[in-house]
PDB file of C-alpha atoms in Angstrom:
ATOM      1  CA  MET K  46      -0.128   0.021   0.796  1.00  0.00           C
ATOM      2  CA  GLY K  47       1.173   3.812  -0.662  1.00  0.00           C
ATOM      3  CA  LYS K  48       2.705   5.938   1.807  1.00  0.00           C
ATOM      4  CA  THR K  49       0.631   7.760   4.248  1.00  0.00           C
ATOM      5  CA  LYS K  50       2.042  11.297   5.971  1.00  0.00           C
ATOM      6  CA  LYS K  51       2.217  11.272   9.615  1.00  0.00           C
ATOM      7  CA  ARG K  52      -0.467  12.779  11.202  1.00  0.00           C
ATOM      8  CA  LYS K  53      -0.826  15.524  13.712  1.00  0.00           C
ATOM      9  CA  LYS K  54      -4.130  15.873  16.303  1.00  0.00           C
ATOM     10  CA  GLU K  55      -5.191  18.519  16.464  1.00  0.00           C
ATOM     11  CA  LYS K  56      -7.261  20.550  19.832  1.00  0.00           C
ATOM     12  CA  THR K  57     -10.812  19.148  20.258  1.00  0.00           C
ATOM     13  CA  LYS K  58     -13.446  20.098  21.828  1.00  0.00           C
ATOM     14  CA  LYS K  59     -15.303  18.131  25.289  1.00  0.00           C
ATOM     15  CA  LYS K  60     -16.737  14.837  24.656  1.00  0.00           C
ATOM     16  CA  HIS K  61     -20.649  14.440  24.496  1.00  0.00           C
ATOM     17  CA  PRO K  62     -22.536  10.910  24.523  1.00  0.00           C
ATOM     18  CA  ASN K  63     -23.442  11.545  21.743  1.00  0.00           C
ATOM     19  CA  LYS K  64     -21.952  13.450  19.233  1.00  0.00           C
ATOM     20  CA  ILE K  65     -19.039  11.765  17.487  1.00  0.00           C
ATOM     21  CA  GLN K  66     -16.220  12.728  18.709  1.00  0.00           C
ATOM     22  CA  SER K  67     -13.199  15.502  16.553  1.00  0.00           C
ATOM     23  CA  PRO K  68     -11.098  14.982  13.424  1.00  0.00           C
ATOM     24  CA  PHE K  69      -7.793  14.056  13.116  1.00  0.00           C
ATOM     25  CA  ILE K  70      -5.890  16.506  10.220  1.00  0.00           C
ATOM     26  CA  LEU K  71      -5.711  14.025   8.038  1.00  0.00           C
ATOM     27  CA  LYS K  72      -6.693  10.587   7.485  1.00  0.00           C
ATOM     28  CA  LYS K  73      -4.670   7.452   6.402  1.00  0.00           C
ATOM     29  CA  ILE K  74      -8.136   5.617   6.292  1.00  0.00           C
ATOM     30  CA  LEU K  75      -8.768   8.340   3.146  1.00  0.00           C
ATOM     31  CA  LEU K  76      -4.839   8.039   1.289  1.00  0.00           C
ATOM     32  CA  LEU K  77      -4.926   4.574   1.366  1.00  0.00           C
ATOM     33  CA  ILE K  78      -8.671   3.747   0.344  1.00  0.00           C
ATOM     34  CA  SER K  79     -10.012   6.021  -2.061  1.00  0.00           C
ATOM     35  CA  LEU K  80      -6.873   7.097  -3.722  1.00  0.00           C
ATOM     36  CA  LEU K  81      -4.874   3.112  -3.879  1.00  0.00           C
ATOM     37  CA  PHE K  82      -8.595   2.084  -5.124  1.00  0.00           C
ATOM     38  CA  PHE K  83      -7.961   3.779  -8.432  1.00  0.00           C
ATOM     39  CA  SER K  84      -4.695   1.464  -9.529  1.00  0.00           C
ATOM     40  CA  LYS K  85      -5.721  -1.597 -11.369  1.00  0.00           C
ATOM     41  CA  ALA K  86      -6.180  -5.536 -10.499  1.00  0.00           C
ATOM     42  CA  ILE K  87      -2.500  -7.253 -11.888  1.00  0.00           C
ATOM     43  CA  THR K  88      -3.931  -8.508 -15.251  1.00  0.00           C
ATOM     44  CA  GLN K  89      -5.388 -12.562 -13.894  1.00  0.00           C
ATOM     45  CA  GLU K  90      -7.648 -15.055 -14.526  1.00  0.00           C
ATOM     46  CA  SER K  91     -11.520 -14.222 -13.750  1.00  0.00           C
ATOM     47  CA  THR K  92     -12.672 -15.790  -9.693  1.00  0.00           C
ATOM     48  CA  ALA K  93     -15.641 -14.622 -10.263  1.00  0.00           C
ATOM     49  CA  SER K  94     -18.732 -17.262  -9.912  1.00  0.00           C
ATOM     50  CA  LYS K  95     -20.844 -18.747 -12.883  1.00  0.00           C
ATOM     51  CA  GLN K  96     -23.732 -17.221 -11.156  1.00  0.00           C
ATOM     52  CA  VAL K  97     -22.150 -13.014 -11.128  1.00  0.00           C
ATOM     53  CA  THR K  98     -23.028 -11.371 -14.439  1.00  0.00           C
ATOM     54  CA  THR K  99     -22.563  -7.575 -14.975  1.00  0.00           C
ATOM     55  CA  PHE K 100     -23.951  -5.478 -17.058  1.00  0.00           C
ATOM     56  CA  THR K 101     -23.532  -1.391 -18.480  1.00  0.00           C
ATOM     57  CA  LEU K 102     -26.719   0.887 -17.438  1.00  0.00           C
ATOM     58  CA  GLU K 103     -26.457   5.429 -18.078  1.00  0.00           C
ATOM     59  CA  ALA K 104     -26.368   7.310 -15.004  1.00  0.00           C
ATOM     60  CA  PRO K 105     -27.808  10.288 -15.584  1.00  0.00           C
ATOM     61  CA  GLN K 106     -27.685  12.230 -12.157  1.00  0.00           C
ATOM     62  CA  LEU K 107     -23.735  11.258 -11.995  1.00  0.00           C
ATOM     63  CA  LYS K 108     -23.269  12.832 -15.852  1.00  0.00           C
ATOM     64  CA  SER K 109     -21.485   8.585 -16.759  1.00  0.00           C
ATOM     65  CA  SER K 110     -22.490   4.529 -17.092  1.00  0.00           C
ATOM     66  CA  LYS K 111     -21.571   1.937 -14.646  1.00  0.00           C
ATOM     67  CA  LYS K 112     -20.731  -1.010 -14.449  1.00  0.00           C
ATOM     68  CA  VAL K 113     -23.227  -2.970 -12.605  1.00  0.00           C
ATOM     69  CA  TRP K 114     -21.919  -6.530 -11.534  1.00  0.00           C
ATOM     70  CA  VAL K 115     -25.356  -9.383  -9.804  1.00  0.00           C
ATOM     71  CA  TYR K 116     -24.740 -11.898  -8.028  1.00  0.00           C
ATOM     72  CA  LEU K 117     -27.829 -14.358  -8.231  1.00  0.00           C
ATOM     73  CA  PRO K 118     -28.743 -17.107  -5.365  1.00  0.00           C
ATOM     74  CA  LYS K 119     -27.474 -20.479  -6.560  1.00  0.00           C
ATOM     75  CA  ASP K 120     -31.143 -21.808  -6.829  1.00  0.00           C
ATOM     76  CA  TYR K 121     -32.564 -19.064  -9.413  1.00  0.00           C
ATOM     77  CA  THR K 122     -32.942 -20.622 -12.293  1.00  0.00           C
ATOM     78  CA  ILE K 123     -34.337 -23.394 -10.802  1.00  0.00           C
ATOM     79  CA  SER K 124     -37.028 -21.794  -8.928  1.00  0.00           C
ATOM     80  CA  THR K 125     -39.752 -19.268  -9.179  1.00  0.00           C
ATOM     81  CA  LYS K 126     -39.662 -17.394  -5.968  1.00  0.00           C
ATOM     82  CA  ARG K 127     -38.555 -13.768  -5.413  1.00  0.00           C
ATOM     83  CA  TYR K 128     -35.912 -13.072  -3.166  1.00  0.00           C
ATOM     84  CA  PRO K 129     -34.974 -10.122  -0.742  1.00  0.00           C
ATOM     85  CA  VAL K 130     -31.289  -8.000  -2.602  1.00  0.00           C
ATOM     86  CA  ILE K 131     -28.510  -6.114  -1.315  1.00  0.00           C
ATOM     87  CA  TYR K 132     -27.196  -2.865  -2.547  1.00  0.00           C
ATOM     88  CA  MET K 133     -23.437  -3.030  -2.143  1.00  0.00           C
ATOM     89  CA  HIS K 134     -19.854  -0.393  -3.690  1.00  0.00           C
ATOM     90  CA  ASP K 135     -16.631  -0.393  -4.917  1.00  0.00           C
ATOM     91  CA  GLY K 136     -17.481  -3.862  -7.112  1.00  0.00           C
ATOM     92  CA  GLN K 137     -14.896  -3.999  -8.264  1.00  0.00           C
ATOM     93  CA  ASN K 138     -13.418  -5.153  -5.056  1.00  0.00           C
ATOM     94  CA  LEU K 139     -16.835  -8.219  -4.072  1.00  0.00           C
ATOM     95  CA  PHE K 140     -16.635 -11.055  -6.351  1.00  0.00           C
ATOM     96  CA  ASP K 141     -13.513 -11.148  -8.728  1.00  0.00           C
ATOM     97  CA  SER K 142     -10.217 -10.904  -7.520  1.00  0.00           C
ATOM     98  CA  LYS K 143      -8.822 -10.000 -12.191  1.00  0.00           C
ATOM     99  CA  THR K 144     -10.880  -6.470 -10.856  1.00  0.00           C
ATOM    100  CA  ALA K 145      -9.848  -6.979  -7.497  1.00  0.00           C
ATOM    101  CA  ALA K 146      -6.320  -3.914  -6.731  1.00  0.00           C
ATOM    102  CA  TYR K 147      -6.457  -5.050  -3.588  1.00  0.00           C
ATOM    103  CA  GLY K 148      -8.223  -8.754  -2.429  1.00  0.00           C
ATOM    104  CA  GLU K 149     -11.571  -8.956  -3.038  1.00  0.00           C
ATOM    105  CA  TRP K 150     -14.307  -9.912  -0.317  1.00  0.00           C
ATOM    106  CA  ASN K 151     -15.096 -13.285  -1.946  1.00  0.00           C
ATOM    107  CA  VAL K 152     -19.256 -12.217  -1.600  1.00  0.00           C
ATOM    108  CA  ASP K 153     -19.932 -14.802  -4.318  1.00  0.00           C
ATOM    109  CA  GLU K 154     -17.575 -17.581  -3.119  1.00  0.00           C
ATOM    110  CA  THR K 155     -19.355 -16.852   0.554  1.00  0.00           C
ATOM    111  CA  LEU K 156     -22.676 -16.829  -0.628  1.00  0.00           C
ATOM    112  CA  ASP K 157     -22.937 -20.503  -2.514  1.00  0.00           C
ATOM    113  CA  SER K 158     -20.531 -21.543   0.656  1.00  0.00           C
ATOM    114  CA  ILE K 159     -24.039 -21.502   2.551  1.00  0.00           C
ATOM    115  CA  ASN K 160     -26.879 -21.635   0.024  1.00  0.00           C
ATOM    116  CA  ALA K 161     -27.628 -18.339  -0.006  1.00  0.00           C
ATOM    117  CA  GLN K 162     -31.477 -17.631  -0.671  1.00  0.00           C
ATOM    118  CA  VAL K 163     -30.226 -13.275  -2.258  1.00  0.00           C
ATOM    119  CA  ILE K 164     -29.252 -11.626  -5.318  1.00  0.00           C
ATOM    120  CA  VAL K 165     -25.858  -9.003  -4.506  1.00  0.00           C
ATOM    121  CA  ILE K 166     -26.205  -6.013  -6.940  1.00  0.00           C
ATOM    122  CA  GLY K 167     -21.816  -5.110  -6.629  1.00  0.00           C
ATOM    123  CA  ILE K 168     -21.143  -0.800  -8.088  1.00  0.00           C
ATOM    124  CA  GLU K 169     -18.996   0.098  -9.866  1.00  0.00           C
ATOM    125  CA  HIS K 170     -16.787   3.228  -7.584  1.00  0.00           C
ATOM    126  CA  GLY K 171     -16.154   5.823  -9.659  1.00  0.00           C
ATOM    127  CA  GLY K 172     -12.301   5.672  -9.743  1.00  0.00           C
ATOM    128  CA  ASP K 173     -11.299   9.661  -9.633  1.00  0.00           C
ATOM    129  CA  LYS K 174     -14.454  10.179  -8.401  1.00  0.00           C
ATOM    130  CA  ARG K 175     -15.427   7.582  -5.890  1.00  0.00           C
ATOM    131  CA  ILE K 176     -14.931  10.117  -2.906  1.00  0.00           C
ATOM    132  CA  ALA K 177     -17.455  12.600  -4.570  1.00  0.00           C
ATOM    133  CA  GLU K 178     -19.604   9.792  -4.633  1.00  0.00           C
ATOM    134  CA  LEU K 179     -19.940   8.085  -1.271  1.00  0.00           C
ATOM    135  CA  THR K 180     -19.140  11.084   0.491  1.00  0.00           C
ATOM    136  CA  PRO K 181     -23.399  13.419   1.919  1.00  0.00           C
ATOM    137  CA  TYR K 182     -20.668  16.424   2.104  1.00  0.00           C
ATOM    138  CA  PRO K 183     -17.772  18.817   0.736  1.00  0.00           C
ATOM    139  CA  ASN K 184     -15.108  18.025   3.626  1.00  0.00           C
ATOM    140  CA  PRO K 185     -12.671  21.217   3.587  1.00  0.00           C
ATOM    141  CA  LYS K 186     -10.024  19.362   2.529  1.00  0.00           C
ATOM    142  CA  TYR K 187     -10.429  16.492  -0.054  1.00  0.00           C
ATOM    143  CA  GLY K 188     -13.851  17.348  -1.160  1.00  0.00           C
ATOM    144  CA  GLY K 189     -16.596  14.698  -2.396  1.00  0.00           C
ATOM    145  CA  GLY K 190     -19.722  15.828  -1.283  1.00  0.00           C
ATOM    146  CA  LYS K 191     -22.164  14.053  -4.050  1.00  0.00           C
ATOM    147  CA  ALA K 192     -23.503  11.709  -2.745  1.00  0.00           C
ATOM    148  CA  ASP K 193     -26.932  12.594  -3.304  1.00  0.00           C
ATOM    149  CA  ASP K 194     -26.633  11.669  -7.022  1.00  0.00           C
ATOM    150  CA  TYR K 195     -25.275   8.466  -6.994  1.00  0.00           C
ATOM    151  CA  LEU K 196     -27.751   7.281  -4.055  1.00  0.00           C
ATOM    152  CA  ALA K 197     -30.183   8.843  -6.547  1.00  0.00           C
ATOM    153  CA  PHE K 198     -28.623   6.955  -8.800  1.00  0.00           C
ATOM    154  CA  ILE K 199     -28.947   4.206  -7.113  1.00  0.00           C
ATOM    155  CA  VAL K 200     -32.850   4.377  -5.996  1.00  0.00           C
ATOM    156  CA  LYS K 201     -34.225   6.022  -9.386  1.00  0.00           C
ATOM    157  CA  THR K 202     -32.941   3.756 -11.721  1.00  0.00           C
ATOM    158  CA  LEU K 203     -30.726   1.280 -10.975  1.00  0.00           C
ATOM    159  CA  LYS K 204     -33.062  -0.432  -8.419  1.00  0.00           C
ATOM    160  CA  PRO K 205     -35.990  -0.068 -10.556  1.00  0.00           C
ATOM    161  CA  LYS K 206     -34.287  -1.902 -13.663  1.00  0.00           C
ATOM    162  CA  VAL K 207     -33.272  -4.152 -11.128  1.00  0.00           C
ATOM    163  CA  ASP K 208     -36.439  -5.016  -9.810  1.00  0.00           C
ATOM    164  CA  ALA K 209     -37.748  -5.166 -13.655  1.00  0.00           C
ATOM    165  CA  ALA K 210     -35.076  -8.154 -14.751  1.00  0.00           C
ATOM    166  CA  TYR K 211     -34.856 -10.281 -11.465  1.00  0.00           C
ATOM    167  CA  ARG K 212     -37.109 -11.246  -8.993  1.00  0.00           C
ATOM    168  CA  THR K 213     -36.634  -9.464  -5.945  1.00  0.00           C
ATOM    169  CA  LYS K 214     -38.328  -8.812  -3.234  1.00  0.00           C
ATOM    170  CA  THR K 215     -38.895  -4.999  -3.457  1.00  0.00           C
ATOM    171  CA  ASN K 216     -39.881  -4.047  -0.285  1.00  0.00           C
ATOM    172  CA  ALA K 217     -37.761  -2.020   2.748  1.00  0.00           C
ATOM    173  CA  LYS K 218     -37.857  -5.108   4.876  1.00  0.00           C
ATOM    174  CA  ASN K 219     -36.128  -6.846   2.014  1.00  0.00           C
ATOM    175  CA  THR K 220     -33.343  -4.441   0.514  1.00  0.00           C
ATOM    176  CA  CYS K 221     -29.415  -4.034   2.182  1.00  0.00           C
ATOM    177  CA  ILE K 222     -27.454  -1.690   1.480  1.00  0.00           C
ATOM    178  CA  MET K 223     -23.865  -2.284   2.492  1.00  0.00           C
ATOM    179  CA  GLY K 224     -19.980  -0.593   2.395  1.00  0.00           C
ATOM    180  CA  SER K 225     -17.250   0.359   3.885  1.00  0.00           C
ATOM    181  CA  SER K 226     -15.006   2.832   4.601  1.00  0.00           C
ATOM    182  CA  LEU K 227     -16.764   5.905   1.850  1.00  0.00           C
ATOM    183  CA  GLY K 228     -19.633   2.702   1.577  1.00  0.00           C
ATOM    184  CA  GLY K 229     -19.893   2.489   4.698  1.00  0.00           C
ATOM    185  CA  LEU K 230     -20.712   5.818   5.823  1.00  0.00           C
ATOM    186  CA  VAL K 231     -22.466   6.083   2.349  1.00  0.00           C
ATOM    187  CA  SER K 232     -24.606   3.240   3.184  1.00  0.00           C
ATOM    188  CA  PHE K 233     -26.019   4.752   6.846  1.00  0.00           C
ATOM    189  CA  TYR K 234     -26.685   8.055   4.815  1.00  0.00           C
ATOM    190  CA  ALA K 235     -29.109   5.753   2.672  1.00  0.00           C
ATOM    191  CA  ALA K 236     -30.538   4.502   5.545  1.00  0.00           C
ATOM    192  CA  LEU K 237     -30.978   8.222   6.632  1.00  0.00           C
ATOM    193  CA  LYS K 238     -32.233   9.562   3.850  1.00  0.00           C
ATOM    194  CA  TYR K 239     -34.311   6.729   2.473  1.00  0.00           C
ATOM    195  CA  PRO K 240     -35.949   4.536   5.010  1.00  0.00           C
ATOM    196  CA  GLU K 241     -38.581   3.574   2.845  1.00  0.00           C
ATOM    197  CA  VAL K 242     -36.116   2.432   0.543  1.00  0.00           C
ATOM    198  CA  PHE K 243     -33.162   0.636   2.674  1.00  0.00           C
ATOM    199  CA  GLY K 244     -34.524  -1.775   5.441  1.00  0.00           C
ATOM    200  CA  LYS K 245     -30.450  -3.053   6.259  1.00  0.00           C
ATOM    201  CA  VAL K 246     -27.683  -1.722   7.078  1.00  0.00           C
ATOM    202  CA  GLY K 247     -24.352  -3.545   6.748  1.00  0.00           C
ATOM    203  CA  CYS K 248     -21.118  -0.224   8.226  1.00  0.00           C
ATOM    204  CA  PHE K 249     -17.869  -1.836   7.966  1.00  0.00           C
ATOM    205  CA  SER K 250     -15.004   0.548   9.107  1.00  0.00           C
ATOM    206  CA  PRO K 251     -17.411   3.439   8.006  1.00  0.00           C
ATOM    207  CA  SER K 252     -15.832   6.725   7.579  1.00  0.00           C
ATOM    208  CA  PHE K 253     -17.610   8.824   9.795  1.00  0.00           C
ATOM    209  CA  TRP K 254     -15.170  11.742  10.055  1.00  0.00           C
ATOM    210  CA  PHE K 255     -15.109  12.439   6.141  1.00  0.00           C
ATOM    211  CA  SER K 256     -18.688  15.100   7.111  1.00  0.00           C
ATOM    212  CA  ARG K 257     -18.730  14.805  11.448  1.00  0.00           C
ATOM    213  CA  ASN K 258     -20.285  17.722  11.994  1.00  0.00           C
ATOM    214  CA  ASP K 259     -22.726  17.790   9.073  1.00  0.00           C
ATOM    215  CA  LEU K 260     -23.721  14.272   9.963  1.00  0.00           C
ATOM    216  CA  ASN K 261     -24.477  15.017  13.460  1.00  0.00           C
ATOM    217  CA  GLY K 262     -26.464  17.719  12.058  1.00  0.00           C
ATOM    218  CA  LEU K 263     -28.624  15.606   9.993  1.00  0.00           C
ATOM    219  CA  MET K 264     -28.712  12.620  13.030  1.00  0.00           C
ATOM    220  CA  ALA K 265     -30.331  15.502  15.292  1.00  0.00           C
ATOM    221  CA  LYS K 266     -33.404  15.848  12.627  1.00  0.00           C
ATOM    222  CA  THR K 267     -34.055  12.470  12.024  1.00  0.00           C
ATOM    223  CA  GLU K 268     -37.432  11.718  14.879  1.00  0.00           C
ATOM    224  CA  THR K 269     -37.461   8.288  13.711  1.00  0.00           C
ATOM    225  CA  PHE K 270     -35.210   5.851  13.017  1.00  0.00           C
ATOM    226  CA  LYS K 271     -36.021   1.772  12.354  1.00  0.00           C
ATOM    227  CA  THR K 272     -33.250   0.750  10.051  1.00  0.00           C
ATOM    228  CA  LYS K 273     -31.411  -3.132  11.160  1.00  0.00           C
ATOM    229  CA  VAL K 274     -27.926  -2.091  11.159  1.00  0.00           C
ATOM    230  CA  TYR K 275     -24.888  -4.371  11.668  1.00  0.00           C
ATOM    231  CA  PHE K 276     -21.931  -1.871  13.021  1.00  0.00           C
ATOM    232  CA  LEU K 277     -18.351  -3.119  12.123  1.00  0.00           C
ATOM    233  CA  CYS K 278     -15.115  -2.834  13.076  1.00  0.00           C
ATOM    234  CA  GLY K 279     -11.261  -3.439  13.708  1.00  0.00           C
ATOM    235  CA  ASP K 280      -9.247  -2.100  16.652  1.00  0.00           C
ATOM    236  CA  ASN K 281      -6.247  -2.263  14.420  1.00  0.00           C
ATOM    237  CA  GLU K 282      -7.747   0.268  11.344  1.00  0.00           C
ATOM    238  CA  GLY K 283      -4.616   2.593  11.827  1.00  0.00           C
ATOM    239  CA  ASP K 284      -7.066   5.616  12.983  1.00  0.00           C
ATOM    240  CA  ALA K 285      -8.347   6.016  16.363  1.00  0.00           C
ATOM    241  CA  ASP K 286     -11.588   7.870  15.208  1.00  0.00           C
ATOM    242  CA  VAL K 287     -12.915   4.600  13.758  1.00  0.00           C
ATOM    243  CA  ILE K 288     -13.981   3.071  17.139  1.00  0.00           C
ATOM    244  CA  PRO K 289     -15.506   6.712  18.471  1.00  0.00           C
ATOM    245  CA  ASP K 290     -16.887   7.526  16.060  1.00  0.00           C
ATOM    246  CA  LEU K 291     -19.177   3.839  15.599  1.00  0.00           C
ATOM    247  CA  GLU K 292     -19.825   4.304  19.454  1.00  0.00           C
ATOM    248  CA  ALA K 293     -21.683   7.138  19.207  1.00  0.00           C
ATOM    249  CA  VAL K 294     -23.843   6.933  15.952  1.00  0.00           C
ATOM    250  CA  GLU K 295     -24.729   3.255  17.211  1.00  0.00           C
ATOM    251  CA  HIS K 296     -25.906   5.562  21.224  1.00  0.00           C
ATOM    252  CA  TRP K 297     -27.501   7.488  19.006  1.00  0.00           C
ATOM    253  CA  VAL K 298     -28.648   5.091  17.321  1.00  0.00           C
ATOM    254  CA  ASN K 299     -30.029   3.505  20.507  1.00  0.00           C
ATOM    255  CA  THR K 300     -31.934   6.500  21.358  1.00  0.00           C
ATOM    256  CA  LYS K 301     -34.810   6.279  18.746  1.00  0.00           C
ATOM    257  CA  ARG K 302     -35.945   2.891  19.808  1.00  0.00           C
ATOM    258  CA  CYS K 303     -36.007   0.467  22.058  1.00  0.00           C
ATOM    259  CA  GLU K 304     -31.942  -1.767  22.653  1.00  0.00           C
ATOM    260  CA  CYS K 305     -34.285  -4.396  23.394  1.00  0.00           C
ATOM    261  CA  LYS K 306     -35.855  -4.720  19.236  1.00  0.00           C
ATOM    262  CA  LYS K 307     -31.830  -6.071  18.711  1.00  0.00           C
ATOM    263  CA  LEU K 308     -31.697  -3.813  15.506  1.00  0.00           C
ATOM    264  CA  ASN K 309     -28.708  -2.734  15.018  1.00  0.00           C
ATOM    265  CA  LYS K 310     -25.724  -5.146  16.152  1.00  0.00           C
ATOM    266  CA  LYS K 311     -21.641  -3.747  16.831  1.00  0.00           C
ATOM    267  CA  VAL K 312     -18.528  -5.743  16.282  1.00  0.00           C
ATOM    268  CA  ILE K 313     -15.147  -5.090  16.533  1.00  0.00           C
ATOM    269  CA  VAL K 314     -12.288  -7.165  15.635  1.00  0.00           C
ATOM    270  CA  LYS K 315      -9.432  -7.986  17.481  1.00  0.00           C
ATOM    271  CA  GLY K 316      -6.713  -6.868  15.410  1.00  0.00           C
ATOM    272  CA  GLY K 317      -8.945  -5.879  12.653  1.00  0.00           C
ATOM    273  CA  GLN K 318      -7.246  -3.772   9.838  1.00  0.00           C
ATOM    274  CA  HIS K 319      -8.784  -0.922   7.196  1.00  0.00           C
ATOM    275  CA  ASN K 320      -8.014  -3.545   4.309  1.00  0.00           C
ATOM    276  CA  GLU K 321     -10.663  -6.180   2.181  1.00  0.00           C
ATOM    277  CA  LYS K 322      -9.904  -9.265   4.795  1.00  0.00           C
ATOM    278  CA  LEU K 323     -10.785  -7.757   7.737  1.00  0.00           C
ATOM    279  CA  TRP K 324     -14.566  -6.964   5.302  1.00  0.00           C
ATOM    280  CA  ARG K 325     -14.145 -10.583   3.466  1.00  0.00           C
ATOM    281  CA  GLU K 326     -13.488 -12.840   6.772  1.00  0.00           C
ATOM    282  CA  SER K 327     -17.064 -10.478   8.718  1.00  0.00           C
ATOM    283  CA  PHE K 328     -18.868 -10.555   5.220  1.00  0.00           C
ATOM    284  CA  LYS K 329     -20.118 -13.971   6.555  1.00  0.00           C
ATOM    285  CA  LYS K 330     -21.965 -13.604  10.660  1.00  0.00           C
ATOM    286  CA  ALA K 331     -22.946  -9.529   8.689  1.00  0.00           C
ATOM    287  CA  TYR K 332     -24.875 -11.705   6.336  1.00  0.00           C
ATOM    288  CA  LEU K 333     -26.520 -14.179   8.441  1.00  0.00           C
ATOM    289  CA  TRP K 334     -27.162 -11.654  11.007  1.00  0.00           C
ATOM    290  CA  LEU K 335     -28.758  -8.661   8.508  1.00  0.00           C
ATOM    291  CA  PHE K 336     -31.048 -11.795   7.238  1.00  0.00           C
TER     292      PHE K 336
END
């Protein structure tokens, strides 16, 4: 992975249990995940299973087109039933080592191994536009803030096409959105922005630091929150903010409903680092809990 600059702490305000805590000036997460994501994978044979196909779709909200990966359950072609759907970001890294520069999630192999009854839609990240697409508010240093357009593409263009082309269960209870790092941030934001669409969220190593104050403001205006959320991070991600940020958001979620409903789960993996290995090894448990 590329080298990162040494980070300096900035002065922080007094901590509050309902607020995500103050940021560091420089962030290893952004440098490792967002910038290095753009490199091409080494040429090799595809490792995607036969249930994985792709198509390209115009994204008018983004003024671009998107490659989309589709995973279908093993029994899809011999069944007439409908399936829940998981929408996942950074589609290059989900199914195929050929397109994953730093290792894939093995989503297809994992789901095949447990005969999972779910459709997965992987959405291509935007290359040098990834930061903009996956962040709801601009960061003073890194820019961004175009997630509303990205989510509008998913909700208004991609999901209708998926629901028309495949046998899906279309309601929020059966629609999940999942991602890691900035993908974890935008997945949680999607639950706030479109609660009627996304009833489940997989929030891995979320980069809440990117727009902490704006996200706090949105949460403060949110009166109800019914989404089922699986929070996950490692305790060795190279960023001291990850766990406090995650726990602050979890605390807010718990103020919106009784913990007795068990609609959210927090997992902190000992030794877990901010990489595909952590997310790959955690995906199965997250899926099984969410569904």
